[in-house]
XYZ file of C-alpha atoms in Angstrom:
670
model
C 46.636 97.651 175.576
C 44.669 94.472 175.985
C 45.770 91.917 178.710
C 45.063 88.239 179.225
C 42.622 86.905 181.882
C 45.680 85.641 183.928
C 47.260 88.953 183.824
C 44.229 90.620 184.845
C 43.720 88.154 187.723
C 47.380 88.813 188.891
C 46.731 92.714 188.827
C 43.342 92.252 190.609
C 44.922 90.306 193.464
C 47.825 92.873 193.812
C 45.347 95.875 193.769
C 42.993 94.057 196.226
C 45.808 93.233 198.674
C 47.096 96.941 198.625
C 43.630 98.320 199.083
C 42.733 95.894 201.934
C 46.080 96.821 203.559
C 45.357 100.494 203.283
C 41.780 99.973 204.566
C 43.185 98.218 207.621
C 45.653 100.814 208.431
C 43.150 103.557 208.068
C 40.076 102.052 209.955
C 41.884 99.624 212.443
C 45.146 101.590 213.120
C 44.089 105.159 212.253
C 47.063 105.549 209.842
C 46.697 107.314 206.530
C 49.641 105.902 204.451
C 48.479 107.308 201.237
C 46.369 110.202 200.137
C 42.552 109.877 199.414
C 43.411 110.686 195.723
C 45.901 107.783 195.427
C 43.556 105.411 197.236
C 40.639 106.308 194.887
C 42.880 105.686 191.908
C 43.651 102.148 193.077
C 40.069 101.522 193.590
C 39.063 102.878 190.164
C 41.939 100.622 188.497
C 40.524 97.626 190.457
C 36.888 98.386 189.347
C 37.971 99.006 185.735
C 39.610 95.558 185.729
C 36.612 93.739 187.208
C 34.262 95.450 184.906
C 36.462 94.167 182.016
C 36.621 90.734 183.511
C 33.472 90.386 185.568
C 34.239 86.553 186.086
C 37.252 87.592 188.303
C 35.064 89.828 190.676
C 34.996 88.021 194.015
C 32.490 88.702 196.905
C 35.460 89.770 199.014
C 36.638 92.418 196.563
C 37.336 95.807 198.169
C 35.159 97.224 195.122
C 32.166 95.894 197.146
C 32.577 98.767 199.351
C 31.335 101.238 196.800
C 28.188 99.327 196.179
C 26.133 99.054 192.960
C 23.546 96.376 193.863
C 19.978 97.198 193.669
C 17.693 95.393 196.177
C 13.946 95.862 195.564
C 13.040 93.591 198.273
C 14.797 92.439 201.513
C 14.582 88.752 202.076
C 13.425 87.720 205.623
C 15.925 85.514 207.502
C 15.341 83.496 210.791
C 18.091 84.016 213.156
C 19.880 80.899 214.102
C 20.565 82.463 217.647
C 17.580 84.876 218.564
C 18.649 88.446 218.930
C 16.991 89.155 222.361
C 16.637 92.506 224.061
C 17.924 93.387 227.422
C 16.136 94.392 230.622
C 16.717 98.055 231.524
C 17.536 99.658 234.619
C 18.013 103.314 235.613
C 19.266 103.235 239.283
C 22.154 101.740 241.231
C 19.763 99.933 243.505
C 18.408 97.954 240.417
C 21.991 96.954 239.704
C 22.629 95.760 243.197
C 19.405 93.679 242.865
C 20.744 92.202 239.644
C 23.883 91.415 241.192
C 22.086 89.701 244.202
C 20.266 87.489 241.574
C 23.461 86.422 239.923
C 25.024 85.542 243.348
C 22.014 83.265 244.149
C 22.765 81.050 241.210
C 26.529 81.085 240.749
C 27.670 82.404 244.068
C 30.815 84.509 244.131
C 33.113 83.266 241.629
C 32.322 85.476 238.662
C 32.991 88.875 237.038
C 31.339 91.256 234.703
C 32.030 92.892 231.406
C 30.815 96.505 230.975
C 30.399 97.948 227.497
C 28.943 101.099 226.218
C 25.496 100.741 224.669
C 25.802 102.231 221.252
C 22.822 104.043 219.867
C 22.636 102.431 216.400
C 21.091 99.599 214.553
C 21.829 96.063 215.554
C 23.180 93.728 212.946
C 24.208 90.146 212.733
C 26.966 88.945 210.390
C 27.579 85.469 209.459
C 31.015 84.143 208.163
C 31.871 80.915 206.448
C 35.468 79.968 205.847
C 36.343 83.450 206.874
C 34.137 85.135 204.208
C 31.094 87.402 204.908
C 28.229 85.461 203.481
C 25.151 87.278 205.133
C 24.264 90.406 207.073
C 20.854 90.508 208.786
C 19.013 93.203 210.788
C 17.688 92.358 214.266
C 14.044 92.832 213.112
C 11.770 91.449 215.765
C 14.607 89.367 217.320
C 13.461 86.094 215.690
C 13.932 87.077 212.170
C 15.315 90.096 210.329
C 16.016 91.468 206.902
C 18.926 90.319 204.703
C 21.108 93.485 203.854
C 24.182 91.937 202.881
C 24.843 94.051 199.913
C 24.325 97.146 201.852
C 26.580 95.983 204.828
C 29.437 95.324 202.502
C 29.703 99.125 201.756
C 30.472 99.689 205.441
C 34.358 99.827 205.466
C 34.721 98.717 209.082
C 32.961 95.340 208.474
C 35.598 92.855 207.150
C 34.700 91.117 203.986
C 37.054 88.486 204.674
C 38.847 87.239 207.875
C 42.067 85.293 207.766
C 42.443 83.488 211.070
C 42.766 79.864 212.113
C 41.564 80.756 215.601
C 37.846 80.969 214.519
C 35.620 78.117 213.559
C 34.564 77.436 209.939
C 31.217 79.182 210.493
C 30.617 81.871 213.179
C 28.481 84.918 213.757
C 29.392 88.258 215.088
C 26.985 90.814 216.180
C 27.408 94.657 216.220
C 25.879 98.003 215.957
C 25.729 100.080 212.739
C 25.855 103.667 213.342
C 26.107 107.060 211.500
C 29.047 109.098 212.905
C 27.849 112.473 214.537
C 30.230 114.308 212.001
C 28.414 112.688 209.083
C 25.027 113.278 210.575
C 25.808 116.990 211.090
C 27.017 117.381 207.463
C 23.844 115.787 206.208
C 21.636 117.968 208.434
C 23.664 121.162 207.555
C 23.022 120.416 203.887
C 19.331 119.714 204.405
C 18.812 122.858 206.446
C 20.907 124.705 203.671
C 18.360 123.742 200.936
C 15.286 124.350 203.220
C 14.520 120.643 204.067
C 13.634 119.356 207.489
C 16.607 117.928 209.259
C 17.041 114.296 210.269
C 15.831 113.462 213.755
C 18.781 111.728 215.011
C 21.753 109.627 213.848
C 20.152 106.354 214.817
C 17.130 106.973 212.559
C 19.540 108.037 209.848
C 21.551 104.909 210.075
C 18.306 102.759 209.985
C 17.060 104.487 206.988
C 20.397 104.198 205.078
C 20.444 100.461 205.649
C 17.140 99.879 203.995
C 18.041 101.983 200.787
C 17.454 100.071 197.595
C 20.830 101.064 196.167
C 23.941 99.879 197.797
C 25.941 102.622 196.136
C 23.734 105.180 197.945
C 24.461 103.303 201.246
C 28.066 103.647 200.605
C 27.771 107.456 200.414
C 26.119 107.663 203.753
C 29.657 106.693 205.520
C 28.076 104.370 207.950
C 30.402 102.684 210.655
C 30.023 99.588 212.765
C 31.238 98.415 216.123
C 31.346 94.687 216.692
C 30.666 93.393 220.285
C 29.605 89.674 220.271
C 30.874 86.453 218.873
C 28.594 83.457 218.520
C 29.116 79.854 217.133
C 29.960 76.372 217.907
C 33.418 75.290 219.310
C 34.472 78.874 220.003
C 38.058 79.126 221.109
C 37.366 81.330 224.186
C 35.839 80.717 227.503
C 34.592 84.264 228.097
C 33.166 87.273 226.651
C 36.102 89.626 227.141
C 38.602 87.144 225.536
C 36.198 87.016 222.584
C 36.292 90.685 222.116
C 40.080 90.728 222.285
C 40.103 87.820 219.600
C 37.761 89.824 217.402
C 39.885 92.870 217.356
C 42.997 90.858 216.787
C 41.727 89.417 213.692
C 40.519 92.620 212.271
C 37.041 93.449 213.503
C 36.284 96.800 214.590
C 35.758 96.420 218.459
C 35.535 99.641 220.643
C 38.358 99.970 223.177
C 35.727 101.173 225.791
C 34.889 97.725 227.272
C 36.272 96.762 230.689
C 36.052 93.676 233.115
C 34.688 94.386 236.519
C 35.167 92.337 239.645
C 32.278 93.854 241.606
C 29.001 95.817 241.227
C 30.731 98.688 242.709
C 33.389 98.496 240.063
C 30.486 98.519 237.545
C 28.939 101.668 239.110
C 32.292 103.214 238.805
C 32.375 102.527 235.069
C 28.951 103.901 234.616
C 29.892 107.125 236.347
C 33.086 107.459 234.442
C 31.352 107.352 231.079
C 28.271 109.461 231.957
C 30.073 112.720 230.534
C 32.998 111.092 228.899
C 30.905 109.334 226.263
C 29.907 112.755 224.890
C 33.333 112.886 223.434
C 32.734 109.732 221.306
C 32.102 109.882 217.531
C 28.560 108.380 218.017
C 25.798 108.541 220.377
C 25.486 106.225 223.334
C 22.538 105.980 225.744
C 23.732 103.486 228.557
C 26.051 100.660 229.669
C 25.607 96.895 229.048
C 26.673 94.751 231.840
C 27.282 90.958 231.171
C 28.488 88.095 233.197
C 31.844 87.467 231.439
C 32.098 83.602 231.592
C 30.238 81.554 228.977
C 29.694 78.617 231.085
C 28.073 80.756 233.823
C 25.959 82.430 231.251
C 24.580 79.083 230.272
C 23.865 78.331 233.905
C 21.991 81.459 234.399
C 20.066 80.949 231.192
C 17.112 83.206 229.690
C 13.725 84.435 230.309
C 11.346 84.522 227.399
C 12.589 87.954 226.234
C 16.077 88.440 227.662
C 19.219 86.811 229.092
C 19.365 86.486 232.913
C 23.126 87.042 232.699
C 23.004 90.735 231.269
C 21.178 94.035 231.948
C 21.289 97.379 230.373
C 21.798 100.616 232.531
C 20.135 103.581 230.766
C 21.566 107.233 231.290
C 18.998 109.860 231.834
C 18.393 111.977 228.705
C 20.786 114.836 228.418
C 18.213 117.322 229.411
C 18.027 120.431 231.322
C 15.213 122.998 232.315
C 15.518 126.818 231.762
C 13.441 129.883 230.868
C 12.304 130.738 227.178
C 13.051 134.428 227.118
C 12.297 135.112 223.445
C 12.291 133.796 219.955
C 14.291 135.155 216.999
C 13.822 134.179 213.385
C 16.657 133.474 211.074
C 16.516 133.692 207.213
C 18.292 131.058 205.423
C 19.775 130.974 201.745
C 16.570 129.496 200.366
C 14.341 131.945 202.240
C 13.266 129.412 204.839
C 12.481 130.996 208.188
C 13.906 129.079 211.184
C 12.573 129.981 214.627
C 15.265 129.771 217.353
C 14.486 129.816 221.250
C 16.662 132.296 223.136
C 17.089 130.846 226.582
C 18.250 131.741 229.955
C 21.868 130.204 229.798
C 21.816 126.768 231.376
C 24.515 124.022 231.619
C 23.771 120.959 229.485
C 26.090 117.975 228.925
C 29.050 119.975 229.737
C 28.301 122.996 227.756
C 26.331 126.388 228.388
C 23.206 126.470 226.059
C 21.755 129.831 225.193
C 19.830 128.996 222.151
C 17.733 125.853 220.938
C 16.045 124.918 217.646
C 12.259 125.098 217.340
C 12.251 123.830 213.694
C 9.051 125.661 212.494
C 5.632 127.020 213.454
C 4.174 123.575 213.627
C 6.517 122.586 216.373
C 5.813 125.711 218.413
C 2.209 124.962 218.145
C 2.605 121.292 218.928
C 4.730 122.107 222.075
C 2.193 124.731 223.192
C 5.038 127.206 224.011
C 4.617 130.691 225.561
C 7.381 133.312 226.112
C 8.624 132.947 229.839
C 7.729 129.290 229.934
C 10.042 126.723 231.797
C 11.171 124.633 228.795
C 13.014 121.364 228.654
C 16.061 121.303 226.349
C 17.778 118.267 225.142
C 20.841 117.225 223.125
C 19.803 114.325 220.885
C 22.169 114.425 217.894
C 20.956 117.762 216.609
C 23.321 120.535 215.352
C 22.059 122.728 218.243
C 19.985 121.596 221.168
C 16.292 121.555 220.805
C 13.362 122.318 222.993
C 11.468 119.081 223.658
C 8.841 120.116 226.206
C 7.438 122.698 228.478
C 6.525 122.573 232.172
C 3.006 123.835 232.301
C 2.927 123.635 236.179
C 5.664 126.360 236.221
C 3.905 128.664 233.757
C 3.920 132.194 235.127
C 1.169 134.763 235.075
C 3.197 136.870 232.666
C 3.526 134.236 229.954
C 2.831 135.508 226.469
C 1.430 133.488 223.627
C 3.593 133.217 220.646
C 2.336 134.801 217.551
C 4.514 133.447 214.518
C 5.678 136.270 212.360
C 3.950 136.952 209.138
C 6.684 139.253 207.493
C 10.451 138.566 206.856
C 12.484 139.844 209.770
C 15.125 141.232 207.401
C 13.061 142.741 204.495
C 9.582 142.985 205.740
C 8.211 140.872 202.649
C 5.089 138.921 203.482
C 6.124 135.319 204.277
C 4.570 132.407 202.236
C 3.916 128.805 203.198
C 3.285 126.267 200.453
C 0.680 123.426 200.967
C 2.385 120.370 202.459
C 5.525 122.194 203.675
C 6.248 122.958 207.437
C 8.389 125.985 206.860
C 7.499 129.668 206.042
C 9.599 131.277 203.389
C 10.548 134.837 202.405
C 9.902 134.926 198.523
C 12.139 138.018 198.045
C 15.221 136.033 197.104
C 16.585 138.756 194.796
C 16.527 141.540 197.387
C 16.514 139.990 200.769
C 19.989 140.831 202.237
C 20.462 137.605 204.386
C 19.330 135.390 201.429
C 21.628 136.982 199.067
C 24.705 137.005 201.384
C 23.972 133.430 202.418
C 23.793 132.419 198.651
C 27.262 133.840 198.138
C 28.559 132.096 201.221
C 27.151 128.774 199.935
C 28.552 129.582 196.329
C 32.163 129.873 197.905
C 31.930 127.093 200.303
C 34.597 124.341 199.976
C 31.987 121.864 198.924
C 30.938 124.110 196.268
C 33.333 126.462 194.420
C 35.835 126.170 197.265
C 37.157 129.834 197.026
C 39.716 130.129 199.825
C 40.307 133.395 201.608
C 36.622 134.610 201.365
C 34.286 134.540 204.399
C 30.987 136.270 205.395
C 32.870 139.469 206.442
C 34.798 139.746 203.175
C 31.342 139.030 201.408
C 29.806 141.919 203.441
C 32.560 144.259 202.514
C 32.179 143.446 198.759
C 28.504 144.317 198.828
C 29.228 147.400 200.870
C 31.606 148.692 198.202
C 29.312 147.338 195.458
C 32.112 145.339 194.046
C 29.517 142.356 193.527
C 25.842 141.764 192.912
C 25.960 138.274 191.384
C 28.217 135.265 191.330
C 29.548 136.339 188.065
C 30.930 139.567 189.479
C 33.429 137.395 191.608
C 35.117 136.565 188.231
C 35.710 140.225 187.363
C 37.244 141.301 190.556
C 40.529 142.887 190.212
C 43.520 142.581 192.485
C 43.458 146.250 193.495
C 39.669 146.027 194.554
C 40.488 142.964 196.769
C 43.507 144.618 198.298
C 41.527 147.705 199.163
C 39.686 145.661 201.805
C 42.831 145.008 203.635
C 45.534 147.394 202.269
C 48.375 145.865 204.237
C 47.820 142.262 202.827
C 48.734 142.043 199.215
C 49.480 138.243 199.824
C 45.889 137.621 201.014
C 44.462 139.571 197.977
C 46.580 137.574 195.597
C 45.475 134.225 197.207
C 41.772 135.426 196.886
C 42.263 136.245 193.163
C 44.224 132.853 192.418
C 41.703 130.788 194.173
C 38.699 132.478 192.220
C 40.815 131.575 189.136
C 41.211 127.986 190.347
C 37.514 127.432 191.001
C 36.964 127.508 187.241
C 38.274 123.804 187.321
C 35.594 122.799 189.857
C 33.414 119.960 188.162
C 30.004 120.663 186.706
C 28.016 118.712 189.557
C 29.685 121.116 192.139
C 29.012 124.086 190.111
C 25.358 123.015 189.799
C 25.377 122.618 193.776
C 26.900 126.020 194.101
C 24.130 127.674 192.189
C 22.050 127.230 195.154
C 18.831 125.988 193.417
C 16.185 125.167 196.132
C 16.156 121.492 197.279
C 19.317 120.842 194.939
C 21.824 119.627 197.536
C 25.208 118.110 196.785
C 23.787 114.572 196.128
C 20.909 115.754 193.992
C 23.301 117.929 192.043
C 25.586 114.961 191.278
C 22.604 112.893 190.015
C 21.170 115.664 187.853
C 24.881 116.466 186.432
C 25.314 112.641 185.740
C 22.022 112.216 184.207
C 21.797 115.317 181.810
C 25.588 115.724 181.228
C 25.432 119.573 180.706
C 23.681 122.699 181.842
C 21.901 123.129 178.632
C 20.092 119.810 178.505
C 19.205 120.306 182.267
C 17.820 123.808 181.609
C 15.223 122.556 179.116
C 14.387 119.249 180.765
C 10.621 118.800 181.366
C 9.170 117.816 184.717
C 8.594 114.204 183.244
C 12.365 114.019 182.379
C 13.575 115.237 185.633
C 11.467 112.754 187.518
C 12.990 110.019 185.589
C 16.328 110.729 187.347
C 16.781 108.445 190.322
C 15.596 109.816 193.556
C 14.286 113.040 191.945
C 10.660 113.827 192.932
C 8.158 116.266 191.877
C 9.248 118.965 194.467
C 12.822 118.944 193.263
C 11.693 118.887 189.510
C 9.463 121.912 189.984
C 12.024 123.862 191.711
C 14.735 123.171 188.925
C 12.156 124.125 186.247
C 11.226 127.277 188.180
C 14.859 128.280 188.372
C 15.603 127.939 184.748
C 12.386 129.784 183.766
C 13.692 132.937 185.307
C 15.616 135.369 182.900
C 17.988 136.473 185.583
C 19.221 133.040 186.196
C 19.577 132.279 182.586
C 21.626 135.436 182.261
C 23.797 134.556 185.068
C 24.500 131.071 183.788
C 25.665 132.727 180.412
C 27.992 135.046 182.456
C 29.327 132.278 184.333
C 30.018 130.219 181.084
C 31.809 133.195 179.617
C 33.810 133.294 182.805
C 35.034 129.834 182.101
C 33.140 127.694 184.760
C 32.489 124.031 184.062
C 28.931 123.297 182.914
C 29.177 119.856 181.397
C 30.380 116.508 182.641
C 33.900 115.508 181.541
C 33.220 111.972 180.280
C 35.357 109.310 181.769
C 37.371 106.978 179.552
C 35.046 104.186 178.224
C 36.687 100.626 178.122
C 35.558 99.085 175.002
C 34.271 95.495 175.342
C 32.642 94.880 171.902
C 30.745 96.638 169.074
C 27.563 94.595 169.649
C 25.367 97.675 170.243
C 27.023 99.948 167.742
C 24.716 102.220 165.786
C 21.865 101.865 168.417
C 20.683 104.550 170.885
C 19.119 103.645 174.270
C 16.835 105.033 176.979
C 17.291 103.373 180.402
C 14.269 103.733 182.829
C 13.186 101.932 185.862
C 14.766 99.668 188.642
C 16.752 96.502 187.732
C 17.499 93.208 189.362
C 21.241 92.598 188.474
C 22.511 96.024 187.600
C 22.065 99.523 188.807
C 20.917 101.946 186.011
C 24.447 103.488 185.852
C 25.983 99.919 185.220
C 23.574 99.422 182.463
C 24.647 102.699 180.778
C 28.211 101.880 181.151
C 27.586 98.523 179.434
C 25.780 100.225 176.768
C 28.667 102.776 176.003
C 31.391 99.890 176.476
C 29.557 97.928 173.855
C 29.436 100.700 171.233
C 25.834 102.015 172.052
C 24.698 105.444 172.741
C 22.806 106.842 175.772
C 20.111 109.308 175.216
C 17.969 111.036 177.996
C 14.640 111.172 176.370
C 12.589 109.057 173.820
C 12.209 110.189 170.349
C 11.514 108.676 166.892
C 15.209 108.072 166.672
C 15.632 106.096 169.846
C 16.200 102.526 168.953
C 15.549 100.845 172.353
C 14.083 101.439 175.907
C 15.797 99.125 178.454
C 12.845 98.749 180.932
C 13.015 97.841 184.598
C 10.225 97.931 187.270
C 8.602 101.179 188.069
C 9.309 102.535 184.593
C 7.552 105.896 184.164
C 4.082 105.377 182.518
C 4.584 108.562 180.502
C 7.731 107.021 179.162
C 6.150 103.688 178.415
C 3.269 105.542 176.599
C 5.716 107.688 174.455
C 7.813 104.648 173.483
C 4.692 102.767 172.425
C 3.222 105.586 170.490
C 6.560 106.086 168.669
C 7.071 102.388 168.007
C 10.327 102.412 169.937
C 11.304 98.762 170.942
C 11.018 98.123 174.698
C 13.386 95.358 175.977
C 13.803 93.846 179.450
C 17.033 93.465 181.540
C 17.423 89.847 180.133
C 16.848 90.977 176.562
C 19.597 93.504 177.141
C 21.901 90.792 178.465
C 21.174 88.694 175.454
C 21.950 91.434 173.105
C 25.453 91.612 174.640
C 25.942 88.011 173.669
């Protein structure tokens, strides 16, 4: 049913107010008043209305949170107030010296504010009349990059502030970070598909903020703590009151700050948080100490590089020394071999550490490790601790050089190492026991087929009794077979059977992820499924066609082609089809805008200024056109953006297919 523009405006306001309210309850008050599904439905309804009436879409709309903007270049912006660095200290003596310098200028009538120094990416947010108008990175302190579209996807950054306490124009600074839980999830997936894990959450957050697609930034689930208010005619006289004000009007301010009367109080705060900070959802590497009163800050002034009224105390790295007793080698689902250091147990950051990551042969060689060495172990955001160095002065006479294995520790197959890759691999994916079992564990995982009731031990028993050899065998399991594993638990057996049947409803992108194709993680699977729509189209795609998919490179393309070239895999997919699994995208309802493109087929390629590729495709379908994945003589138009594939351009030219720009496409829509 068609609605008027006024009706749409009213509905958009109601939906926006609801979504803003639920966001505030969730992110500011830690309350979930509705389910994720209900929230997503409200957001989808809002986006649907805004796509139908784009003139009603506001910069403060909650739909900005899901992104969609493509930024090919980030404009450089000069900071109104330079973002200076802080002087660092590592000792109580340095803090006492800092305190004495403060007293020489402003005597004794002052106090400090202590805040945790979050290990993230500094950001400056500018608001005009309560609306977020610009977000800029720190850069070199004088100028940074405009990342406004990406910052808007961070749900704890308000798009609009309703308060008469703040001036018409003000700036808020903060730290963007990737929560440890998100970082661990991403790394677990990278390790699962045989990729090198991210180094640390800070680098991950920094890389995410500079992605060209704000929709991709949204998926990284970044967070942000705000800690500094700047502007003219501020309503507060000191820093702690500004933090309280920012929190009261909706900014995400950490509750960990505290005012301290003396430098001894500051030291007490520092000692309290040395271990307590490890319980926080993000990494911290120190404490920032500031003189609280703004007038006194002005009196103290600045050096060329940093304020005289603030200093940063840095904690020593969470590091311990212990003995490297041996190295074991783990075989992953993709055959990737991961060396793990077996250590003499040592206390590190409140936990006993017995094992630490060594990543690959290159890392062992770089560190120059030998068995019985005294090694330095550090917790730096990794899923497990990592060895970061060796104390050569303590190397014993019985130290043994490490000879990296040449055969798989599980099946004795000679290992391979492809050119340009750091990891060694066991190529025996069809018969190497840990690979096969790990593939099944991956297949049943909650992010894949989500089969409840099964776990590594149950999978081992299924193999032992020869109930299963391939994924397809799960779908022929009988109740009696499952119950025979735990004879007293018929309820458990029925739950397993029911969960296997329910997994047939899992959408195509997750089924594709579950297959365990090397380098095809959850995000890549989603992109491939969205682009090719079904398994048949994907299975016959050429390398050229695969690379046309956003963020799909040669390595992924080659892996996909290799997977579908093997007869066993083709047979497996046919069996899974027969079992009833989903191997095509269920198309979403298309809101018809016009029939301006009716009868025409389009290929979309490249990067665009005003639309994402998916938005252009949605516009084509909404206006009667048809999307095709590859160019043929029957293709009517190629909508070409920057970086269009040269082979695609050559093919379109050869076949006489009309190539149009983004502006041409908009003109076709009228």
